[in-house]
Amino acid sequence: MNGYDQEALAKFRLSGKILRETREEMRNLVRENMPIIQVCEKAEALIREKGGKPAFPCNVSINEVTAHYTSPPNDERRIPEKALVKVDIGVHVDGYVTDTAFTACFNSEHKKMQSAAEHALKAAIDNIHAGMATSKIGGIIEKSIKNRGFKPISNLTGHSVGRYLIHAGTSIPNVTQISLAKVKAGEVYAIEPFVTLPEAGGRVEGTSEKTIFRLVKAKSVKNPYAKQVLKYVQANFRTLPFAERWLKGVVPSEGHHEAFKELLKTKIIAGYPVFVEISRKPVSQAEHTVLITENGCEILT
Ligand code: MN
Ligand code: MN
């Protein structure tokens, strides 16, 4: 058994319950033409109301945008008509992270691609158990997606989660891959197939846009406002990702821009590039967090 005690497991389960309820409420709420910032803020507010904390900013990734987009401050973008919208959310309870995602589909042409991600996730969950090689799980996901006539995104993976850790070290690929890693009983994993069209490139690449940030290394800074923002980040997010929106009011608004720029320039914080599919084809996603057991898994989300 990997090292989570009963108290830790109870926190993982509570984290997962909060996230499951939030996801189901968000499913009924996301609409075409809705401001993206409204989706992000609603999901994050629901998580807090239910007693959790967002483990990362709510990601709203539209069409070929695959991951790592959250609304920047004063975002004016809206969900376009006929969009395929991936909403990816995370909760932590005392640091214990769960992670889930769903795809809202407003284009009947892409319904099958939306359900292909859900079926691949279900196939992985139905088969996973302690001792299974991560490469085998990747193979199951790949086969399920290809059997439905679609293509997996090969360079995005699921991941083990831990306390204050969203990527705790082990990946679960979405394709067959050469790896000796095996999942163990007591470990907690997020499994997340990403699906695109058969003619697509089937990979993602980073763009220059960054909307989600993390603390890399705390160092001393001259700008007093930067110092204050850094202190706030350390106290509130530790190593977990955050959005610039979440820093509103930490320092007077006229000082915020310089302070944030200073923290980026000194590499105290860094941004995650927004990922897009390399051939700009639409992508769907489904995700659950599971606790591995001897004979299977417990779905936490
Ligand atoms: Mn996720
Ligand atoms: Mn994830």
XYZ file of C-alpha atoms and ligand atoms in Angstrom:
303
model
C 0.000 0.000 0.000
C 1.111 3.468 -0.845
C 1.099 5.837 2.079
C -2.288 7.566 2.460
C -3.869 6.955 5.880
C -7.626 6.893 6.521
C -7.692 10.593 7.346
C -6.014 11.475 4.062
C -8.353 9.189 2.133
C -11.364 10.847 3.798
C -10.063 14.213 2.554
C -9.564 12.855 -0.976
C -13.145 11.504 -0.896
C -14.572 14.819 0.315
C -12.529 16.654 -2.320
C -13.953 14.315 -4.975
C -17.533 14.731 -3.754
C -17.289 18.534 -3.894
C -15.847 18.295 -7.386
C -18.470 15.826 -8.658
C -21.325 18.048 -7.449
C -19.676 21.113 -8.981
C -19.160 19.359 -12.334
C -22.793 18.254 -12.525
C -24.039 21.762 -11.738
C -21.688 23.234 -14.336
C -22.906 20.781 -16.979
C -26.381 22.337 -16.744
C -25.079 25.867 -16.768
C -22.647 26.193 -19.687
C -24.291 27.842 -22.721
C -23.348 29.297 -26.101
C -22.558 33.042 -25.929
C -21.883 32.872 -22.185
C -18.902 34.983 -21.047
C -16.042 32.581 -20.297
C -15.172 34.469 -17.128
C -18.676 33.716 -15.845
C -18.061 29.955 -16.317
C -14.718 30.153 -14.485
C -15.988 32.252 -11.602
C -19.149 30.170 -11.157
C -17.210 26.880 -10.972
C -14.708 28.334 -8.509
C -17.499 29.858 -6.381
C -19.380 26.517 -6.250
C -16.204 24.750 -5.080
C -15.734 27.293 -2.279
C -19.420 27.222 -1.255
C -19.185 23.458 -0.840
C -16.175 23.786 1.453
C -13.325 23.051 -0.959
C -10.691 25.226 -2.579
C -9.953 25.305 -6.305
C -6.810 23.196 -6.871
C -6.244 25.224 -10.047
C -8.186 27.844 -12.002
C -11.214 26.536 -13.909
C -9.965 25.730 -17.443
C -12.362 26.532 -20.289
C -10.838 25.270 -23.524
C -12.766 25.846 -26.731
C -12.569 23.798 -29.948
C -8.867 23.335 -30.901
C -7.751 24.870 -27.610
C -7.038 21.788 -25.530
C -5.923 22.885 -22.066
C -4.584 25.641 -19.808
C -6.932 28.477 -20.723
C -8.646 30.306 -17.909
C -10.080 33.805 -18.092
C -7.511 36.556 -17.559
C -8.764 39.567 -15.542
C -11.640 41.363 -17.347
C -11.852 38.648 -20.020
C -14.385 39.644 -22.664
C -14.405 36.376 -24.594
C -17.593 34.366 -24.859
C -18.352 30.757 -25.723
C -18.868 30.785 -29.490
C -21.849 29.175 -31.194
C -21.414 25.511 -32.179
C -18.419 25.211 -29.860
C -16.928 22.140 -28.246
C -16.121 23.326 -24.711
C -13.899 21.471 -22.272
C -14.442 22.496 -18.663
C -11.658 21.163 -16.444
C -11.860 21.761 -12.692
C -9.960 20.732 -9.571
C -10.545 20.813 -5.827
C -8.291 20.411 -2.855
C -9.271 19.735 0.732
C -6.288 20.371 2.994
C -4.106 19.874 -0.092
C -5.675 16.592 -1.272
C -6.302 17.154 -4.961
C -8.993 15.754 -7.244
C -9.346 16.675 -10.901
C -12.248 16.203 -13.346
C -13.410 17.456 -16.732
C -16.355 17.272 -19.091
C -16.994 18.436 -22.632
C -20.072 20.476 -23.510
C -20.935 20.020 -27.178
C -23.032 22.589 -29.062
C -22.336 21.111 -32.487
C -24.235 17.954 -33.416
C -21.374 17.058 -35.795
C -19.079 16.505 -32.821
C -21.383 14.556 -30.473
C -19.627 11.291 -31.322
C -16.245 12.795 -30.548
C -17.601 14.031 -27.212
C -18.843 10.543 -26.284
C -15.634 8.884 -27.556
C -13.715 10.626 -24.749
C -16.267 9.406 -22.183
C -16.163 5.841 -23.511
C -12.356 5.780 -23.467
C -12.369 7.019 -19.874
C -14.893 4.340 -18.920
C -12.828 1.623 -20.647
C -9.748 2.682 -18.661
C -11.695 2.782 -15.373
C -13.336 -0.603 -16.010
C -9.956 -2.258 -16.579
C -7.534 -0.498 -14.237
C -6.298 -2.322 -11.109
C -3.222 -2.473 -8.882
C -0.170 -3.712 -10.764
C -1.382 -2.691 -14.212
C 1.264 -1.093 -16.416
C 0.500 2.511 -17.340
C 1.410 1.628 -20.941
C -1.388 -0.950 -20.956
C -3.928 1.612 -19.736
C -2.739 3.904 -22.551
C -3.313 1.062 -24.979
C -6.876 0.537 -23.740
C -7.628 4.257 -24.138
C -6.082 4.395 -27.613
C -7.961 1.315 -28.801
C -11.302 2.586 -27.486
C -10.843 5.937 -29.263
C -9.679 4.387 -32.553
C -12.529 1.840 -32.535
C -14.922 4.780 -32.646
C -13.091 6.299 -35.598
C -11.195 9.052 -33.759
C -7.634 9.849 -32.732
C -6.165 10.276 -29.232
C -3.988 13.273 -28.366
C -0.681 11.498 -27.845
C 1.267 14.122 -25.905
C -1.189 14.824 -23.110
C -1.515 12.360 -20.230
C -3.305 11.558 -17.030
C -1.261 11.789 -13.861
C -0.923 10.725 -10.262
C -2.091 13.384 -7.811
C -0.950 14.009 -4.258
C -1.003 16.505 -1.442
C -0.622 19.976 -2.973
C 0.474 18.172 -6.138
C -1.462 17.993 -9.378
C 1.240 16.035 -11.167
C 2.711 13.747 -8.528
C 5.215 11.944 -10.768
C 3.559 9.110 -12.717
C 1.775 9.654 -16.043
C -1.077 7.670 -17.595
C -0.658 7.968 -21.352
C -3.536 8.127 -23.834
C -1.696 5.858 -26.291
C 0.387 2.683 -26.003
C 3.772 3.751 -24.754
C 6.945 2.032 -23.686
C 7.127 2.415 -19.923
C 7.867 0.195 -16.957
C 5.629 2.166 -14.589
C 2.751 0.368 -12.895
C -0.124 1.783 -10.865
C -0.193 0.680 -7.217
C -2.992 0.122 -4.715
C -3.581 3.257 -2.658
C -2.326 5.658 -5.310
C -4.646 8.334 -6.683
C -4.706 9.054 -10.420
C -6.451 11.438 -12.784
C -7.263 9.679 -16.049
C -8.054 12.005 -18.956
C -8.410 10.929 -22.565
C -8.333 13.716 -25.162
C -9.903 12.929 -28.537
C -9.657 14.606 -31.918
C -10.658 13.941 -35.542
C -8.919 11.082 -37.407
C -7.366 13.503 -39.935
C -5.954 15.766 -37.177
C -2.302 15.852 -36.117
C -3.198 14.281 -32.786
C -0.754 16.333 -30.744
C -0.836 19.670 -28.951
C 1.632 22.533 -28.924
C 2.035 25.518 -26.612
C 1.110 29.019 -27.736
C 2.553 32.289 -26.463
C -0.588 32.963 -24.419
C -0.369 32.267 -20.679
C -3.315 32.581 -18.311
C -2.394 30.142 -15.524
C 0.669 30.615 -13.318
C 2.574 28.901 -10.557
C 5.210 29.755 -8.007
C 8.596 28.459 -9.193
C 11.014 29.729 -6.582
C 10.569 32.417 -3.953
C 13.381 34.981 -4.014
C 13.674 38.491 -2.692
C 12.254 41.243 -4.913
C 12.704 45.010 -4.760
C 9.220 46.169 -5.786
C 7.228 46.267 -2.520
C 3.998 45.353 -4.311
C 5.691 42.364 -5.955
C 6.823 41.331 -2.488
C 3.233 41.531 -1.245
C 1.852 39.542 -4.185
C 4.528 36.875 -3.684
C 3.640 36.589 -0.011
C -0.017 36.149 -0.925
C 0.758 33.462 -3.519
C 2.915 31.521 -1.046
C 0.283 31.695 1.681
C -2.734 30.881 -0.492
C -1.641 28.627 -3.354
C 1.752 27.227 -2.335
C 2.833 25.157 -5.354
C -0.663 24.945 -6.899
C -1.529 26.860 -10.086
C -3.413 30.163 -9.860
C -5.066 32.746 -12.108
C -4.144 36.412 -12.226
C -7.851 37.097 -11.475
C -7.318 35.566 -8.040
C -4.884 38.346 -7.097
C -7.449 41.142 -7.361
C -7.218 43.496 -4.391
C -3.973 42.056 -2.999
C -2.195 45.322 -3.862
C -3.708 48.646 -5.074
C -4.792 48.160 -8.685
C -2.348 50.792 -10.023
C 0.554 48.731 -8.625
C -0.613 45.286 -9.720
C 0.623 45.242 -13.320
C 4.231 46.203 -12.476
C 4.295 43.771 -9.550
C 3.047 40.852 -11.644
C 5.495 41.685 -14.454
C 8.356 41.784 -11.961
C 7.497 38.310 -10.593
C 7.438 36.889 -14.136
C 10.665 38.636 -15.172
C 12.563 37.365 -12.135
C 11.154 33.853 -12.818
C 9.667 33.704 -9.334
C 6.425 32.751 -11.051
C 5.946 31.150 -14.478
C 2.973 30.693 -16.777
C 1.702 27.546 -18.467
C 1.348 28.014 -22.227
C -2.167 27.513 -23.583
C -2.204 24.225 -25.539
C -3.789 23.932 -28.983
C -4.108 20.939 -31.306
C -1.297 21.210 -33.880
C -3.622 21.019 -36.913
C -6.208 23.284 -35.201
C -8.852 20.552 -35.138
C -11.417 20.375 -32.313
C -10.668 18.268 -29.241
C -12.925 16.625 -26.636
C -11.935 15.468 -23.136
C -13.298 13.498 -20.200
C -11.600 13.077 -16.824
C -12.059 11.399 -13.471
C -9.823 10.973 -10.427
C -9.655 7.418 -9.073
C -8.168 5.608 -6.079
C -6.445 2.408 -7.191
C -7.517 -0.734 -5.321
C -6.253 -4.339 -5.547
C -8.989 -5.421 -7.950
C -10.016 -2.165 -9.600
C -10.524 1.404 -8.561
C -12.817 3.716 -6.633
C -13.990 6.716 -8.661
C -13.536 9.750 -6.414
C -15.149 12.256 -8.756
Mn -8.088 18.222 -15.311
Mn -5.722 16.260 -14.975
